[in-house]
Amino acid sequence: MPLLHWSPRSPYVRKVMVALHERGLADKVERVRTHADPLIPHEDLMRINPLSKIPTLELESGPTLYDSHVICAWADRQGQGPRLLPDDPAARLIAERDEALGTGILDVAVAWLVEAKLRPEELRSDDLLAVHRRKLRSVADYLEGYVAELRARTFDLGHLTIGVALAYLDFRFAAEDWRAGRPRLAEWHAGFSARPSVRATEFKDDPRPR
Ligand SMILES: N[C@@H](CCC(=O)N[C@@H](CS)C(=O)NCC(=O)O)C(=O)O
């Protein structure tokens, strides 16, 4: 079986897990709990992914895959059911653009966490934290005005990634309350959260392996 380096804390991993569920592959991939610390490169992981990041997928026969986009694209080719990356070039471009928006939320959120929680207090930059907050609010405002377009097309990797990113804000940035003043986005996200693939892949602060 393919082996996925996995954590229930990682939003990029959750994106992959939701894609695996959507494509009927969740029980065809084995998982190993891997702790990828942004401040301490993981020696074993770097042997298969020089970036020391998860998700990383070891295939039985084939190359080791990273990052989350590549693994989702792999799942889309392997699995069954409606495609997450449409064949139609115009539709695919929008799906991938919106995937980038969702991944961009995650990149800002993770950078924010690293700055706020992992860096020594004396090195923390309030200016940088303010920029992260500003960007997350900017994307949430944009999405509030974009909901009609999200609703107008079939579920794809763009919806999936934006949905996971907003769930990650709930998990790590609940005090930011992205739903406040954004009722359409909140309603859209409630529908997203009801998908079996999303319900089966909840974030969790499990004990970290050594
Ligand atoms: N662009 C990558 C980002 C993956 C990523 O940053 N994962 C985090 C876990 S949430 C990680 O492995 N961090 C360890 C590190 O940055 O060294 C993707 O989409 O898969």
PDB file of C-alpha atoms and ligand atoms in Angstrom:
ATOM      1  CA  MET A   1       0.000   0.000   0.000  1.00  0.00           C
ATOM      2  CA  PRO A   2       1.118   3.610  -0.489  1.00  0.00           C
ATOM      3  CA  LEU A   3       2.339   5.106   2.803  1.00  0.00           C
ATOM      4  CA  LEU A   4       1.285   8.621   3.791  1.00  0.00           C
ATOM      5  CA  HIS A   5       3.342  10.600   6.298  1.00  0.00           C
ATOM      6  CA  TRP A   6       0.486  12.092   8.250  1.00  0.00           C
ATOM      7  CA  SER A   7      -0.606  14.199  11.209  1.00  0.00           C
ATOM      8  CA  PRO A   8      -4.121  15.110  12.406  1.00  0.00           C
ATOM      9  CA  ARG A   9      -2.749  18.588  13.207  1.00  0.00           C
ATOM     10  CA  SER A  10      -1.661  19.434   9.674  1.00  0.00           C
ATOM     11  CA  PRO A  11      -4.060  21.263   7.340  1.00  0.00           C
ATOM     12  CA  TYR A  12      -2.091  20.260   4.243  1.00  0.00           C
ATOM     13  CA  VAL A  13      -2.431  16.638   5.327  1.00  0.00           C
ATOM     14  CA  ARG A  14      -6.134  17.123   5.930  1.00  0.00           C
ATOM     15  CA  LYS A  15      -6.502  18.499   2.419  1.00  0.00           C
ATOM     16  CA  VAL A  16      -4.967  15.268   1.114  1.00  0.00           C
ATOM     17  CA  MET A  17      -7.103  13.118   3.428  1.00  0.00           C
ATOM     18  CA  VAL A  18     -10.317  14.828   2.272  1.00  0.00           C
ATOM     19  CA  ALA A  19      -9.223  14.248  -1.343  1.00  0.00           C
ATOM     20  CA  LEU A  20      -8.515  10.561  -0.608  1.00  0.00           C
ATOM     21  CA  HIS A  21     -11.985  10.175   0.916  1.00  0.00           C
ATOM     22  CA  GLU A  22     -13.634  12.007  -1.971  1.00  0.00           C
ATOM     23  CA  ARG A  23     -11.897   9.672  -4.419  1.00  0.00           C
ATOM     24  CA  GLY A  24     -12.647   6.478  -2.492  1.00  0.00           C
ATOM     25  CA  LEU A  25      -8.980   5.889  -1.626  1.00  0.00           C
ATOM     26  CA  ALA A  26      -8.899   6.495   2.140  1.00  0.00           C
ATOM     27  CA  ASP A  27      -8.609   2.798   3.009  1.00  0.00           C
ATOM     28  CA  LYS A  28      -6.147   2.147   0.188  1.00  0.00           C
ATOM     29  CA  VAL A  29      -3.443   4.300   1.740  1.00  0.00           C
ATOM     30  CA  GLU A  30      -1.607   3.420   4.949  1.00  0.00           C
ATOM     31  CA  ARG A  31      -0.750   6.254   7.328  1.00  0.00           C
ATOM     32  CA  VAL A  32       2.228   6.818   9.591  1.00  0.00           C
ATOM     33  CA  ARG A  33       2.165   9.584  12.204  1.00  0.00           C
ATOM     34  CA  THR A  34       5.077  11.882  11.414  1.00  0.00           C
ATOM     35  CA  HIS A  35       5.983  15.055  13.266  1.00  0.00           C
ATOM     36  CA  ALA A  36       7.454  17.642  10.898  1.00  0.00           C
ATOM     37  CA  ASP A  37       8.679  20.477  13.089  1.00  0.00           C
ATOM     38  CA  PRO A  38       9.343  23.661  11.084  1.00  0.00           C
ATOM     39  CA  LEU A  39      12.285  24.488  13.378  1.00  0.00           C
ATOM     40  CA  ILE A  40      13.850  21.007  13.541  1.00  0.00           C
ATOM     41  CA  PRO A  41      14.291  19.237  10.189  1.00  0.00           C
ATOM     42  CA  HIS A  42      13.317  15.549  10.405  1.00  0.00           C
ATOM     43  CA  GLU A  43      16.341  13.442   9.381  1.00  0.00           C
ATOM     44  CA  ASP A  44      14.381  10.339   8.264  1.00  0.00           C
ATOM     45  CA  LEU A  45      11.733  12.344   6.443  1.00  0.00           C
ATOM     46  CA  MET A  46      14.410  14.332   4.596  1.00  0.00           C
ATOM     47  CA  ARG A  47      15.686  11.106   3.060  1.00  0.00           C
ATOM     48  CA  ILE A  48      12.443  10.860   1.081  1.00  0.00           C
ATOM     49  CA  ASN A  49      11.392  14.526   1.023  1.00  0.00           C
ATOM     50  CA  PRO A  50      14.354  16.897   1.247  1.00  0.00           C
ATOM     51  CA  LEU A  51      11.997  19.659   2.405  1.00  0.00           C
ATOM     52  CA  SER A  52      11.149  17.698   5.600  1.00  0.00           C
ATOM     53  CA  LYS A  53       7.443  18.381   5.170  1.00  0.00           C
ATOM     54  CA  ILE A  54       4.198  16.478   5.388  1.00  0.00           C
ATOM     55  CA  PRO A  55       2.151  15.322   3.568  1.00  0.00           C
ATOM     56  CA  THR A  56       4.621  13.015   1.838  1.00  0.00           C
ATOM     57  CA  LEU A  57       3.364   9.906   0.072  1.00  0.00           C
ATOM     58  CA  GLU A  58       5.607   6.891  -0.532  1.00  0.00           C
ATOM     59  CA  LEU A  59       4.289   4.870  -3.468  1.00  0.00           C
ATOM     60  CA  GLU A  60       4.924   1.126  -3.678  1.00  0.00           C
ATOM     61  CA  SER A  61       6.098   1.424  -7.230  1.00  0.00           C
ATOM     62  CA  GLY A  62       6.701   4.962  -8.314  1.00  0.00           C
ATOM     63  CA  PRO A  63       8.249   8.142  -7.020  1.00  0.00           C
ATOM     64  CA  THR A  64       7.707   9.572  -3.547  1.00  0.00           C
ATOM     65  CA  LEU A  65       5.162  12.362  -3.868  1.00  0.00           C
ATOM     66  CA  TYR A  66       4.893  15.816  -2.314  1.00  0.00           C
ATOM     67  CA  ASP A  67       3.413  18.380  -1.856  1.00  0.00           C
ATOM     68  CA  SER A  68      -0.342  18.363  -1.119  1.00  0.00           C
ATOM     69  CA  HIS A  69      -1.216  19.497  -4.657  1.00  0.00           C
ATOM     70  CA  VAL A  70       0.773  16.714  -6.284  1.00  0.00           C
ATOM     71  CA  ILE A  71      -0.697  14.077  -3.954  1.00  0.00           C
ATOM     72  CA  CYS A  72      -4.243  15.357  -4.594  1.00  0.00           C
ATOM     73  CA  ALA A  73      -3.592  15.274  -8.351  1.00  0.00           C
ATOM     74  CA  TRP A  74      -2.348  11.678  -7.955  1.00  0.00           C
ATOM     75  CA  ALA A  75      -5.504  10.769  -5.990  1.00  0.00           C
ATOM     76  CA  ASP A  76      -7.590  12.371  -8.691  1.00  0.00           C
ATOM     77  CA  ARG A  77      -6.033  10.132 -11.339  1.00  0.00           C
ATOM     78  CA  GLN A  78      -6.186   6.946  -9.228  1.00  0.00           C
ATOM     79  CA  GLY A  79      -9.567   7.111  -7.594  1.00  0.00           C
ATOM     80  CA  GLN A  80     -13.200   6.894  -8.551  1.00  0.00           C
ATOM     81  CA  GLY A  81     -16.153   9.250  -8.645  1.00  0.00           C
ATOM     82  CA  PRO A  82     -16.415  12.887  -9.644  1.00  0.00           C
ATOM     83  CA  ARG A  83     -13.042  14.449 -10.460  1.00  0.00           C
ATOM     84  CA  LEU A  84     -11.520  17.087  -8.199  1.00  0.00           C
ATOM     85  CA  LEU A  85      -9.491  18.539 -11.056  1.00  0.00           C
ATOM     86  CA  PRO A  86     -11.783  18.907 -14.060  1.00  0.00           C
ATOM     87  CA  ASP A  87     -10.558  17.879 -17.519  1.00  0.00           C
ATOM     88  CA  ASP A  88     -11.917  21.028 -19.089  1.00  0.00           C
ATOM     89  CA  PRO A  89      -8.938  23.453 -19.184  1.00  0.00           C
ATOM     90  CA  ALA A  90     -10.908  26.559 -18.197  1.00  0.00           C
ATOM     91  CA  ALA A  91     -12.619  24.794 -15.290  1.00  0.00           C
ATOM     92  CA  ARG A  92      -9.320  23.287 -14.174  1.00  0.00           C
ATOM     93  CA  LEU A  93      -7.606  26.669 -14.182  1.00  0.00           C
ATOM     94  CA  ILE A  94     -10.216  28.072 -11.799  1.00  0.00           C
ATOM     95  CA  ALA A  95     -10.083  24.967  -9.573  1.00  0.00           C
ATOM     96  CA  GLU A  96      -6.295  25.290  -9.319  1.00  0.00           C
ATOM     97  CA  ARG A  97      -6.436  29.052  -8.803  1.00  0.00           C
ATOM     98  CA  ASP A  98      -8.878  28.588  -5.924  1.00  0.00           C
ATOM     99  CA  GLU A  99      -6.759  25.753  -4.557  1.00  0.00           C
ATOM    100  CA  ALA A 100      -3.874  28.253  -4.497  1.00  0.00           C
ATOM    101  CA  LEU A 101      -6.063  30.692  -2.599  1.00  0.00           C
ATOM    102  CA  GLY A 102      -6.876  28.029   0.008  1.00  0.00           C
ATOM    103  CA  THR A 103      -3.248  26.938   0.263  1.00  0.00           C
ATOM    104  CA  GLY A 104      -2.295  30.607   0.542  1.00  0.00           C
ATOM    105  CA  ILE A 105      -4.566  30.965   3.587  1.00  0.00           C
ATOM    106  CA  LEU A 106      -2.755  27.992   5.098  1.00  0.00           C
ATOM    107  CA  ASP A 107       0.685  29.397   4.308  1.00  0.00           C
ATOM    108  CA  VAL A 108      -0.194  32.656   6.080  1.00  0.00           C
ATOM    109  CA  ALA A 109      -1.842  30.860   9.014  1.00  0.00           C
ATOM    110  CA  VAL A 110       1.113  28.517   9.525  1.00  0.00           C
ATOM    111  CA  ALA A 111       3.616  31.390   9.245  1.00  0.00           C
ATOM    112  CA  TRP A 112       1.547  33.270  11.829  1.00  0.00           C
ATOM    113  CA  LEU A 113       1.618  30.299  14.200  1.00  0.00           C
ATOM    114  CA  VAL A 114       5.364  29.842  13.797  1.00  0.00           C
ATOM    115  CA  GLU A 115       5.938  33.536  14.535  1.00  0.00           C
ATOM    116  CA  ALA A 116       3.494  33.710  17.439  1.00  0.00           C
ATOM    117  CA  LYS A 117       4.061  30.351  19.106  1.00  0.00           C
ATOM    118  CA  LEU A 118       7.388  28.827  18.089  1.00  0.00           C
ATOM    119  CA  ARG A 119       9.810  31.740  17.815  1.00  0.00           C
ATOM    120  CA  PRO A 120      11.363  33.067  21.001  1.00  0.00           C
ATOM    121  CA  GLU A 121       9.247  35.922  22.365  1.00  0.00           C
ATOM    122  CA  GLU A 122      12.021  38.498  22.027  1.00  0.00           C
ATOM    123  CA  LEU A 123      12.331  37.771  18.285  1.00  0.00           C
ATOM    124  CA  ARG A 124       8.612  38.067  17.536  1.00  0.00           C
ATOM    125  CA  SER A 125       7.578  40.793  15.152  1.00  0.00           C
ATOM    126  CA  ASP A 126       4.263  42.522  15.867  1.00  0.00           C
ATOM    127  CA  ASP A 127       4.450  44.094  12.399  1.00  0.00           C
ATOM    128  CA  LEU A 128       4.670  40.666  10.797  1.00  0.00           C
ATOM    129  CA  LEU A 129       1.779  39.345  12.883  1.00  0.00           C
ATOM    130  CA  ALA A 130      -0.306  42.359  11.840  1.00  0.00           C
ATOM    131  CA  VAL A 131       0.447  41.623   8.167  1.00  0.00           C
ATOM    132  CA  HIS A 132      -0.655  37.996   8.610  1.00  0.00           C
ATOM    133  CA  ARG A 133      -3.921  39.115  10.247  1.00  0.00           C
ATOM    134  CA  ARG A 134      -4.533  41.683   7.525  1.00  0.00           C
ATOM    135  CA  LYS A 135      -4.044  39.078   4.763  1.00  0.00           C
ATOM    136  CA  LEU A 136      -6.338  36.521   6.385  1.00  0.00           C
ATOM    137  CA  ARG A 137      -9.060  39.155   6.755  1.00  0.00           C
ATOM    138  CA  SER A 138      -8.539  40.238   3.163  1.00  0.00           C
ATOM    139  CA  VAL A 139      -9.008  36.670   1.865  1.00  0.00           C
ATOM    140  CA  ALA A 140     -12.058  36.087   4.085  1.00  0.00           C
ATOM    141  CA  ASP A 141     -13.637  39.327   2.789  1.00  0.00           C
ATOM    142  CA  TYR A 142     -12.876  38.320  -0.770  1.00  0.00           C
ATOM    143  CA  LEU A 143     -14.424  34.888  -0.210  1.00  0.00           C
ATOM    144  CA  GLU A 144     -17.596  36.402   1.272  1.00  0.00           C
ATOM    145  CA  GLY A 145     -18.119  38.094  -2.100  1.00  0.00           C
ATOM    146  CA  TYR A 146     -17.087  34.975  -4.023  1.00  0.00           C
ATOM    147  CA  VAL A 147     -19.534  32.474  -2.512  1.00  0.00           C
ATOM    148  CA  ALA A 148     -22.005  32.694  -5.415  1.00  0.00           C
ATOM    149  CA  GLU A 149     -19.230  31.605  -7.797  1.00  0.00           C
ATOM    150  CA  LEU A 150     -18.184  28.770  -5.499  1.00  0.00           C
ATOM    151  CA  ARG A 151     -21.790  27.600  -5.420  1.00  0.00           C
ATOM    152  CA  ALA A 152     -22.195  27.886  -9.181  1.00  0.00           C
ATOM    153  CA  ARG A 153     -19.823  25.057 -10.033  1.00  0.00           C
ATOM    154  CA  THR A 154     -19.317  21.412  -9.112  1.00  0.00           C
ATOM    155  CA  PHE A 155     -17.174  20.614  -6.056  1.00  0.00           C
ATOM    156  CA  ASP A 156     -13.488  20.635  -6.994  1.00  0.00           C
ATOM    157  CA  LEU A 157     -10.033  20.924  -5.414  1.00  0.00           C
ATOM    158  CA  GLY A 158     -10.548  24.661  -5.031  1.00  0.00           C
ATOM    159  CA  HIS A 159     -13.635  24.215  -2.835  1.00  0.00           C
ATOM    160  CA  LEU A 160     -11.881  21.452  -0.948  1.00  0.00           C
ATOM    161  CA  THR A 161      -8.793  23.515  -0.138  1.00  0.00           C
ATOM    162  CA  ILE A 162     -10.663  26.697   0.780  1.00  0.00           C
ATOM    163  CA  GLY A 163     -12.980  24.650   3.005  1.00  0.00           C
ATOM    164  CA  VAL A 164     -10.079  22.954   4.792  1.00  0.00           C
ATOM    165  CA  ALA A 165      -8.305  26.301   5.196  1.00  0.00           C
ATOM    166  CA  LEU A 166     -11.339  27.883   6.892  1.00  0.00           C
ATOM    167  CA  ALA A 167     -11.631  24.803   9.134  1.00  0.00           C
ATOM    168  CA  TYR A 168      -7.986  25.319  10.068  1.00  0.00           C
ATOM    169  CA  LEU A 169      -8.757  28.899  11.091  1.00  0.00           C
ATOM    170  CA  ASP A 170     -11.448  27.449  13.399  1.00  0.00           C
ATOM    171  CA  PHE A 171      -8.896  25.001  14.797  1.00  0.00           C
ATOM    172  CA  ARG A 172      -6.044  27.426  15.439  1.00  0.00           C
ATOM    173  CA  PHE A 173      -7.494  30.946  15.180  1.00  0.00           C
ATOM    174  CA  ALA A 174     -10.980  30.649  16.683  1.00  0.00           C
ATOM    175  CA  ALA A 175     -10.579  34.069  18.335  1.00  0.00           C
ATOM    176  CA  GLU A 176     -10.258  35.673  14.893  1.00  0.00           C
ATOM    177  CA  ASP A 177     -13.894  34.618  14.258  1.00  0.00           C
ATOM    178  CA  TRP A 178     -13.762  34.674  10.457  1.00  0.00           C
ATOM    179  CA  ARG A 179     -17.550  34.110  10.319  1.00  0.00           C
ATOM    180  CA  ALA A 180     -18.303  37.491  11.914  1.00  0.00           C
ATOM    181  CA  GLY A 181     -19.855  39.731   9.249  1.00  0.00           C
ATOM    182  CA  ARG A 182     -19.492  36.995   6.602  1.00  0.00           C
ATOM    183  CA  PRO A 183     -22.812  35.112   6.688  1.00  0.00           C
ATOM    184  CA  ARG A 184     -22.659  33.772   3.122  1.00  0.00           C
ATOM    185  CA  LEU A 185     -19.228  32.267   3.627  1.00  0.00           C
ATOM    186  CA  ALA A 186     -20.316  30.817   6.983  1.00  0.00           C
ATOM    187  CA  GLU A 187     -23.323  29.159   5.345  1.00  0.00           C
ATOM    188  CA  TRP A 188     -21.245  27.809   2.478  1.00  0.00           C
ATOM    189  CA  HIS A 189     -18.739  26.408   4.938  1.00  0.00           C
ATOM    190  CA  ALA A 190     -21.466  24.704   6.977  1.00  0.00           C
ATOM    191  CA  GLY A 191     -22.403  22.795   3.815  1.00  0.00           C
ATOM    192  CA  PHE A 192     -18.764  21.919   3.183  1.00  0.00           C
ATOM    193  CA  SER A 193     -18.341  20.705   6.778  1.00  0.00           C
ATOM    194  CA  ALA A 194     -21.252  18.291   6.374  1.00  0.00           C
ATOM    195  CA  ARG A 195     -19.493  16.311   3.632  1.00  0.00           C
ATOM    196  CA  PRO A 196     -18.597  12.791   4.837  1.00  0.00           C
ATOM    197  CA  SER A 197     -14.997  13.314   3.684  1.00  0.00           C
ATOM    198  CA  VAL A 198     -14.697  16.379   5.902  1.00  0.00           C
ATOM    199  CA  ARG A 199     -16.426  14.802   8.899  1.00  0.00           C
ATOM    200  CA  ALA A 200     -14.103  11.793   8.668  1.00  0.00           C
ATOM    201  CA  THR A 201     -10.940  13.917   8.867  1.00  0.00           C
ATOM    202  CA  GLU A 202     -11.309  16.198  11.909  1.00  0.00           C
ATOM    203  CA  PHE A 203      -8.265  18.093  13.189  1.00  0.00           C
ATOM    204  CA  LYS A 204      -6.941  16.826  16.492  1.00  0.00           C
ATOM    205  CA  ASP A 205      -4.191  17.835  18.932  1.00  0.00           C
ATOM    206  CA  ASP A 206      -2.934  14.301  19.420  1.00  0.00           C
ATOM    207  CA  PRO A 207       0.237  13.499  21.398  1.00  0.00           C
ATOM    208  CA  ARG A 208       3.287  14.200  19.239  1.00  0.00           C
ATOM    209  CA  PRO A 209       5.549  11.246  18.455  1.00  0.00           C
ATOM    210  CA  ARG A 210       9.186  11.676  19.467  1.00  0.00           C
TER     211      ARG A 210
HETATM  212  N1  LIG B   1       3.310  23.309   0.302  1.00  0.00           N
HETATM  213  C1  LIG B   1       3.253  22.177   1.189  1.00  0.00           C
HETATM  214  C2  LIG B   1       3.261  22.655   2.630  1.00  0.00           C
HETATM  215  C3  LIG B   1       3.375  21.488   3.607  1.00  0.00           C
HETATM  216  C4  LIG B   1       3.746  21.960   4.998  1.00  0.00           C
HETATM  217  O1  LIG B   1       4.272  23.069   5.185  1.00  0.00           O
HETATM  218  N2  LIG B   1       3.473  21.090   5.964  1.00  0.00           N
HETATM  219  C5  LIG B   1       3.861  21.403   7.328  1.00  0.00           C
HETATM  220  C6  LIG B   1       2.958  20.658   8.307  1.00  0.00           C
HETATM  221  S1  LIG B   1       1.430  21.515   8.492  1.00  0.00           S
HETATM  222  C7  LIG B   1       5.262  20.894   7.538  1.00  0.00           C
HETATM  223  O2  LIG B   1       5.569  19.798   7.139  1.00  0.00           O
HETATM  224  N3  LIG B   1       6.103  21.709   8.173  1.00  0.00           N
HETATM  225  C8  LIG B   1       7.457  21.339   8.481  1.00  0.00           C
HETATM  226  C9  LIG B   1       8.428  22.327   7.958  1.00  0.00           C
HETATM  227  O3  LIG B   1       8.016  23.410   7.472  1.00  0.00           O
HETATM  228  O4  LIG B   1       9.619  22.057   8.036  1.00  0.00           O
HETATM  229  C10 LIG B   1       2.012  21.350   0.870  1.00  0.00           C
HETATM  230  O5  LIG B   1       1.066  21.890   0.278  1.00  0.00           O
HETATM  231  O6  LIG B   1       2.003  20.129   1.125  1.00  0.00           O
END
